[in-house]
XYZ file of C-alpha atoms in Angstrom:
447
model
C 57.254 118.765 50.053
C 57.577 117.971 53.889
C 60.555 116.076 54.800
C 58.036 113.314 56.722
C 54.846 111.532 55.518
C 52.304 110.797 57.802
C 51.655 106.503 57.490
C 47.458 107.781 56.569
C 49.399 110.412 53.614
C 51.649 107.060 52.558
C 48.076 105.172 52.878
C 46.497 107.402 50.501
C 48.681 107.921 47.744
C 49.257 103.834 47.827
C 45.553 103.792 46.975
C 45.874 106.588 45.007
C 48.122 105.175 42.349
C 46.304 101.791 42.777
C 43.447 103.232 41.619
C 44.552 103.752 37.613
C 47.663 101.417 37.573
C 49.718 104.099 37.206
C 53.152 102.284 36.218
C 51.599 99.743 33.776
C 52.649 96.240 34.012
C 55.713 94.745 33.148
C 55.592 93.250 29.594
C 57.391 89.461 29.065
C 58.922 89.417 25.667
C 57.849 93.068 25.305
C 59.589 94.785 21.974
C 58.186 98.090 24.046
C 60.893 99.921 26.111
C 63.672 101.303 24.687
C 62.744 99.321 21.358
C 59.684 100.982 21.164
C 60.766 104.792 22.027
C 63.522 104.543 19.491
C 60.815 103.912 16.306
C 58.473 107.202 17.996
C 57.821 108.532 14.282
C 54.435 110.374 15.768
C 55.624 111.813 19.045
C 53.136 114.451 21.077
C 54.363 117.766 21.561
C 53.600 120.189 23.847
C 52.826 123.423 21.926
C 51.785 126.675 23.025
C 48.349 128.500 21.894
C 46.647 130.956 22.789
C 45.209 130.638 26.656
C 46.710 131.722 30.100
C 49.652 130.007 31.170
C 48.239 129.478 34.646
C 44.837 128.943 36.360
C 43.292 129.034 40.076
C 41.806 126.329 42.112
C 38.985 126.672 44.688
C 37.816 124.034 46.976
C 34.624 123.342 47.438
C 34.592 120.728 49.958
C 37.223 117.775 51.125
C 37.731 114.926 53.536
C 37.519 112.168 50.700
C 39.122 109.407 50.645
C 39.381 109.325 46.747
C 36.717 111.336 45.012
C 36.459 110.072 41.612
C 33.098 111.125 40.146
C 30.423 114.647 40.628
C 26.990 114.865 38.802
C 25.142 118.050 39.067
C 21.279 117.704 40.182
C 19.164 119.184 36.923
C 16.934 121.852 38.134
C 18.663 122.698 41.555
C 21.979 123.713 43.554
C 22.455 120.529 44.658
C 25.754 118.111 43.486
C 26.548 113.988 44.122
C 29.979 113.484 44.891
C 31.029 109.743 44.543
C 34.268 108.511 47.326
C 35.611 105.685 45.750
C 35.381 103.704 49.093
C 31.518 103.443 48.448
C 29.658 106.561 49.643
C 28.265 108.979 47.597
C 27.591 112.362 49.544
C 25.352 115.800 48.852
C 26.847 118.917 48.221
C 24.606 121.874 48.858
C 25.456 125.635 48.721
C 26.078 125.019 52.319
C 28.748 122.173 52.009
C 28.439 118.912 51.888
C 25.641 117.300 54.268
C 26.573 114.698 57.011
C 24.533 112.230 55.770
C 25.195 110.365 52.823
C 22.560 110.323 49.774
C 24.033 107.124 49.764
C 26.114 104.588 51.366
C 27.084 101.389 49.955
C 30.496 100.278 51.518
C 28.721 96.877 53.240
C 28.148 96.466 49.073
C 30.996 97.885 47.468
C 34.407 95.780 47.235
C 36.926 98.528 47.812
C 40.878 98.176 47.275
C 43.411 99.385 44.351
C 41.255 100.062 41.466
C 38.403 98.311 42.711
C 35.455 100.549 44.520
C 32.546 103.106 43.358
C 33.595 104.139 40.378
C 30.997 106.305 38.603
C 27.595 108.031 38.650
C 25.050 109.443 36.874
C 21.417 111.427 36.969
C 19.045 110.637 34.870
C 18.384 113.649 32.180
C 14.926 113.573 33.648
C 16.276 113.300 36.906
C 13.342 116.184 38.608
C 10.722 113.429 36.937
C 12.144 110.631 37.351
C 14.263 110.514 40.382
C 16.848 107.846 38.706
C 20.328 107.693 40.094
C 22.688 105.505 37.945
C 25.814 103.452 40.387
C 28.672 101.694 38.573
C 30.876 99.517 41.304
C 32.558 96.888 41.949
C 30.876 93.980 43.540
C 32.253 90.319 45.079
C 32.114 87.556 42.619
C 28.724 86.152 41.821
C 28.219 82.482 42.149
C 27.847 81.758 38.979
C 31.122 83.304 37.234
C 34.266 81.682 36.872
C 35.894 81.264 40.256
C 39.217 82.439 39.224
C 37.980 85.501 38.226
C 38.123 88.454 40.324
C 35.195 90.030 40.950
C 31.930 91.449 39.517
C 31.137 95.021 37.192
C 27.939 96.439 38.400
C 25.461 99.039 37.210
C 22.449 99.724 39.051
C 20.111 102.251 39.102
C 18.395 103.766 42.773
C 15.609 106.291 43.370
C 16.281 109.424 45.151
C 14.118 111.107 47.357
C 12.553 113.970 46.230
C 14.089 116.479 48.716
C 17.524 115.087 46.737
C 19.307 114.313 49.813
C 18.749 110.516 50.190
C 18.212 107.624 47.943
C 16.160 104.537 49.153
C 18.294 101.748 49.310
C 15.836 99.022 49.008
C 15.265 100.534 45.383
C 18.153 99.396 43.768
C 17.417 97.729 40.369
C 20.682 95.956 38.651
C 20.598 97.492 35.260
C 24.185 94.833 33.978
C 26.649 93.167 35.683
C 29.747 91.555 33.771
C 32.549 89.350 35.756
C 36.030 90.948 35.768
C 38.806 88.572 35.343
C 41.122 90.859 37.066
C 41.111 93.386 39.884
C 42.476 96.361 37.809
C 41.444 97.822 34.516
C 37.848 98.641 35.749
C 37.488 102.192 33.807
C 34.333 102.970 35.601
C 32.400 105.843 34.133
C 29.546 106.711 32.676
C 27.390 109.472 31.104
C 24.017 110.157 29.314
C 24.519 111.663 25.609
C 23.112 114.020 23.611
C 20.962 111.208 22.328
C 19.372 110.367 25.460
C 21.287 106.903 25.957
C 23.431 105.723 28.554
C 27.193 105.626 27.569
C 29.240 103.242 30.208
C 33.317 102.989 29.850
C 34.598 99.325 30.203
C 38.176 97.998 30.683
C 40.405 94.952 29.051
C 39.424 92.946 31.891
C 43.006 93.878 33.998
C 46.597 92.346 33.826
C 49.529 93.269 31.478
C 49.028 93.878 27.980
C 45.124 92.336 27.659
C 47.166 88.699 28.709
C 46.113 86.368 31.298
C 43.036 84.596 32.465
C 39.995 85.721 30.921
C 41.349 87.187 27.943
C 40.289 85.451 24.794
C 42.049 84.779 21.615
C 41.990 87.630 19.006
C 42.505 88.155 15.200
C 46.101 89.706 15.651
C 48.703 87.097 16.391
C 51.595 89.212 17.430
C 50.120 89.754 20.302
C 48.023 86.814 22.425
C 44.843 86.909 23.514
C 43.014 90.513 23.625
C 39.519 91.133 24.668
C 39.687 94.720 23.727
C 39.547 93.375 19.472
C 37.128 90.718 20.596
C 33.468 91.797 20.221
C 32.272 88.207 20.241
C 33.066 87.206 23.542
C 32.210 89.677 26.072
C 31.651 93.468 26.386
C 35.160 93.551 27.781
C 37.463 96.577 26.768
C 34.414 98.623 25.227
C 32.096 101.272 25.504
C 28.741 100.425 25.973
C 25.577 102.500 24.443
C 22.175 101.078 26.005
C 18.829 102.566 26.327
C 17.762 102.718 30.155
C 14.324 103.929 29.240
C 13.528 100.728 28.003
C 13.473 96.753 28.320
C 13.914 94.036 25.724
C 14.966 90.506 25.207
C 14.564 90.063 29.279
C 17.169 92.448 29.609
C 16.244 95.757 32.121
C 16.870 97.665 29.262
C 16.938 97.940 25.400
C 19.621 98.526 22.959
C 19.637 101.622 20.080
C 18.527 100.212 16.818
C 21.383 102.252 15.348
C 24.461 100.574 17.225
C 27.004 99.430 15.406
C 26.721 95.347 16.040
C 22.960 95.188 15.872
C 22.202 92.497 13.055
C 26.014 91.648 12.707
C 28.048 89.263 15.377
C 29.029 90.918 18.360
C 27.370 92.471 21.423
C 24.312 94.505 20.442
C 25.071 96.887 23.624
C 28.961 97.580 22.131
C 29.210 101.308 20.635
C 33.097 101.415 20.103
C 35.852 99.332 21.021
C 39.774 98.609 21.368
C 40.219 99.971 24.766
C 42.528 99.253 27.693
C 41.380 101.273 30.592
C 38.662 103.841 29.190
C 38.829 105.647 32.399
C 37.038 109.064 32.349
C 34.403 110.138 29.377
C 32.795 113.780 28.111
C 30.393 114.815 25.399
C 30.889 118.000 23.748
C 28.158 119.531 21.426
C 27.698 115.575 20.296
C 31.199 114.473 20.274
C 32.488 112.103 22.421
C 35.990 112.191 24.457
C 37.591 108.926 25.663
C 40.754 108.833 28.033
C 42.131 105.552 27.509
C 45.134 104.714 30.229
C 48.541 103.283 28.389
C 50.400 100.188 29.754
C 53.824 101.880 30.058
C 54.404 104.146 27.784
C 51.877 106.178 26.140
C 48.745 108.140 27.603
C 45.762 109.102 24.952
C 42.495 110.458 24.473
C 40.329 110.311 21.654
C 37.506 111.232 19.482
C 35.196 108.579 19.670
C 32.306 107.361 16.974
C 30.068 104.300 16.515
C 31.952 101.237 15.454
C 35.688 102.925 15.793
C 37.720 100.442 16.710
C 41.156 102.393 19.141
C 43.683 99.958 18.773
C 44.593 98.142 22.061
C 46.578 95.689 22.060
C 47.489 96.384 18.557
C 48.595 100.198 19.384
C 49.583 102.063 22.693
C 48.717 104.942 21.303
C 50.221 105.480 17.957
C 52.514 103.014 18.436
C 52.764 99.651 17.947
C 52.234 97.384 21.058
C 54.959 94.465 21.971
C 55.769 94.476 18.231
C 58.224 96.116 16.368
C 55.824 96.749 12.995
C 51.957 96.403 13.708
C 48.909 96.752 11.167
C 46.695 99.848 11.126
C 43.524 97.924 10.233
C 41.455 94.494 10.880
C 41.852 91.564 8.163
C 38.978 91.665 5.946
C 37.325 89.077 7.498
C 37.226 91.083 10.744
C 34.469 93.101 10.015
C 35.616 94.311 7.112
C 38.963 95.456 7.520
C 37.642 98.326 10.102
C 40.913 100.880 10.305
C 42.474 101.128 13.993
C 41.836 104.852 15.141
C 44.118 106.733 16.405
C 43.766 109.344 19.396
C 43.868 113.060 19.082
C 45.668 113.438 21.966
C 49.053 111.655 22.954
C 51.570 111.427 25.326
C 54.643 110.304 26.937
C 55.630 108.227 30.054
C 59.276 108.576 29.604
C 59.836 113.208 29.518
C 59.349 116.053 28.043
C 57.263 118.721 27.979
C 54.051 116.981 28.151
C 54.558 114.150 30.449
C 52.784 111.524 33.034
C 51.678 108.141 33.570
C 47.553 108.030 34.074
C 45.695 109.989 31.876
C 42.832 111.823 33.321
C 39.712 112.431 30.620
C 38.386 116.180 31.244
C 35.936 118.591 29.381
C 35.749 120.881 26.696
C 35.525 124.583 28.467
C 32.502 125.716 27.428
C 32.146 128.664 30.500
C 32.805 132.347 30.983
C 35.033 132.577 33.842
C 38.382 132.199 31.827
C 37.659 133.395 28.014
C 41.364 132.437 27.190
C 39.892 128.403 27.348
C 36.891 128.553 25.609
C 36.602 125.501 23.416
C 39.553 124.268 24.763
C 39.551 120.326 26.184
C 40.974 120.729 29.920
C 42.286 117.618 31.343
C 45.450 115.965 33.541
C 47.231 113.349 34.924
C 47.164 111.474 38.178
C 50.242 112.344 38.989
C 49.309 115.863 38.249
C 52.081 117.819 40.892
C 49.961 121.148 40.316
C 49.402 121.156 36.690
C 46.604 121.161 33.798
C 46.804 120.003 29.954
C 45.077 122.081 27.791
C 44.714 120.394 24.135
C 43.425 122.626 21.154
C 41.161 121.627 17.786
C 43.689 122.069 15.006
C 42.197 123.553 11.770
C 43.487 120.321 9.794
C 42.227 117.785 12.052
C 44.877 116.423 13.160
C 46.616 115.824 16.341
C 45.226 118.240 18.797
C 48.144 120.188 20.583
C 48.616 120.648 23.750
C 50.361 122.848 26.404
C 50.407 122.543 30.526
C 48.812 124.920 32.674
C 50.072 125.322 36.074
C 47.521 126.273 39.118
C 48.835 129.197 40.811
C 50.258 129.454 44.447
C 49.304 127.444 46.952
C 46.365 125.637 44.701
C 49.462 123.265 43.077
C 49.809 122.122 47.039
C 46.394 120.848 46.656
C 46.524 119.197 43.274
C 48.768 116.348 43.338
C 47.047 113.893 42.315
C 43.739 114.331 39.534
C 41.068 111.688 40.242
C 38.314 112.868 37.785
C 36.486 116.230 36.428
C 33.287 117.627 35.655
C 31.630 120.243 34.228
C 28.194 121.809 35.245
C 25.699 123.067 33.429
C 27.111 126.820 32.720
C 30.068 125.278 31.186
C 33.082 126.302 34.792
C 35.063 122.906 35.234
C 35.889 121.294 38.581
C 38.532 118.683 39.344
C 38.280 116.278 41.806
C 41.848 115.167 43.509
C 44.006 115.047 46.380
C 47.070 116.921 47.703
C 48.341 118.182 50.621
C 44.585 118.243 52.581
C 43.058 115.224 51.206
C 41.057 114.456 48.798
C 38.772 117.411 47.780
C 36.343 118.884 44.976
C 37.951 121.930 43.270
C 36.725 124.541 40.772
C 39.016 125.948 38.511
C 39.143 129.793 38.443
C 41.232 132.575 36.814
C 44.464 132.726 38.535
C 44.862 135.948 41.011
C 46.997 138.788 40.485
């Protein structure tokens, strides 16, 4: 590491750890800590399978302040690359274009984990033309006026050259107020079904505590929006059908989600989320990277109707409670178990180790056989590494292993923003090192 930071370098990585909260927020009356890491009965270990120890990195194109999403165009060589500061640019086999497909920073309320968050094309998209936008927006007029500031989906038309998107077409699909500025999650993703999948956080502050968190069923903890289905779509994941539009809503909900015809949010597909930062389907199966307050990271299988535990659980463990249920009363839908992740780790050493989890993909390409069907994902503070989780035969907790990039590619991996996965199955991270913020593919590493 150089011995002096440039002020924009100091800048960057301020906003860079804004942007996921990496170090949690300090508990009051906490049993977490040293309390909590004493009672670890289900700890995550790093264990090694079959796979190559290290991988490559090759950048595609930079100069970002902090790239955080990339959709591939169906049906052509083109990519959307989404800067967090509000821009969303082209990438073409010739770089990335000089003007924007679009630019939304005079919309966009930018700052710590605030900004353009996600994207996603339509799977009709050479039809259609329909470019989904989640951001954050200032606080409408008629939300609370403590609150912080406003969740916004929208949905533009591009062009049909795929290089610009008409401005004046943007059509707000949902917009929730967010009682905090952090704990956004962002992203979002069309299934296997067709529908439109959209991560939502807590609502922001320590431990799901605070203004605009509601009351909840568990009493150890206060408040919790994440086990409240009632109240808002708060600390969720959202299934809706874009295609269509019901109840004066622009757009209809799946007959077959989980609250339809029971109380709750009809648009809710799974809750008991803090920060459900980065999502991925996989031959129908859903992966959800859930950021931990201070101690544990996790990522998990998700299914209609699971509840994941937050505030109950950071992980597997219990949450600012020394002895925690693993299930809703009965009169809380039923008694509906708490699910736990597949994936789990520590804030506090070993082999596996960080403090933001980063949601990746299943490898499903050709360029490194020794990952097929393996889930690739990271950390923000990655310092030049990979995690590499593996299905177990008995279903249970997946293991996982780290993968350092080779040579001078850990220079340019510091810090993992997002990843994606194109259509033939290669993976690309998006993060930031020593040049910047930057798309990357990952690649067999030389020699």
């Amino acid at each position: 590491m150089p011995q002096k930071t440039s002020r924009r370098e100091l800048l960057r990585r301020a906003g860079a750890a804004a942007v996921l909260g990496v170090v949690g927020s300090t508990q009051v009356g906490s049993a977490g800590g040293a309390t909590e890491a004493a009672q670890v009965t289900k700890t995550a270990e790093a264990t090694q399978t079959a796979g190559p120890n290290t991988v490559g990195i090759q950048t595609l194109t930079g100069g970002f302040e902090i790239p955080l999403d990339l959709a591939f165009v169906p049906g052509s060589r083109q990519a959307y690359v989404a800067d967090q500061q509000g821009v969303v640019s082209v990438y073409e086999p010739g770089g990335l274009r000089d003007e924007p497909l679009l630019d939304l920073r005079d919309t966009v309320e930018y700052g710590g984990e605030k900004g353009l968050l996600g994207i996603a094309v339509h799977p009709n998209f050479a039809e259609n033309r329909r470019l989904f936008v989640r951001y954050s927006a200032p606080l409408g007029a008629n939300a609370p006026q403590e609150f912080s500031h406003t969740f916004v989906l929208s949905e533009f038309t591009v062009n049909a050259d795929g290089r610009t998107a008409n401005r004046n077409s943007e059509r707000t699909v949902l917009d929730i107020p967010e009682p905090q500025p952090n704990h956004n999650a962002g992203d979002l993703a069309f299934g296997p079904d067709g529908y439109l999948y959209v991560t939502v956080g807590d609502g922001g502050n320590g431990g799901d505590l605070g203004p605009g968190h509601v009351d909840d069923w568990y009493g150890a903890v206060p408040g919790g929006n994440a086990q409240d289905v009632r109240r808002n779509l708060l600390g969720s994941i959202l299934r809706i059908d874009v295609n269509g539009r019901e109840g004066g809503k622009p757009y209809a909900i799946p007959d077959d989600n989980p609250l339809v015809g029971r109380p709750g949010f009809d648009e809710q597909y799974a809750w008991g989320f803090r920060n459900p930062w980065r999502l991925s389907f996989d031959r129908g199966r859903l992966f959800v990277a859930d950021v931990g307050e201070s101690e544990y990271e996790e990522v998990s299988l998700v299914e209609s109707g699971g509840n994941y535990g937050w505030n109950v659980n950071e992980g597997t463990h219990c949450f600012a409670a020394n002895s925690c249920p693993d299930r809703t009363p009965p009169s809380v839908r039923g008694g509906e178990p708490l699910v736990d992740p597949i994936i789990e780790y520590s804030h506090s050493g070993g082999p596996l180790t960080g403090n933001s989890v980063i949601g990746g993909y299943v490898y499903r390409g050709s360029a490194i056989p020794g990952l097929q069907g393996a889930y690739v994902f990271g950390d923000l503070d990655a310092d030049g590494q990979l995690f590499v989780a593996t299905e177990p035969q008995d279903g249970g907790r997946w293991p996982t292993r780290v993968v350092d990039v080779a040579g001078g590619g850990s220079g340019r991996l510091r810090r993992i923003f997002s990843f994606a996965r194109d259509p033939t199955g290669e993976l690309y991270v998006l993060g930031a090192g020593v040049d910047g913020g930057a798309v990357h593919r990952v690649v067999p590493a030389s020699g």
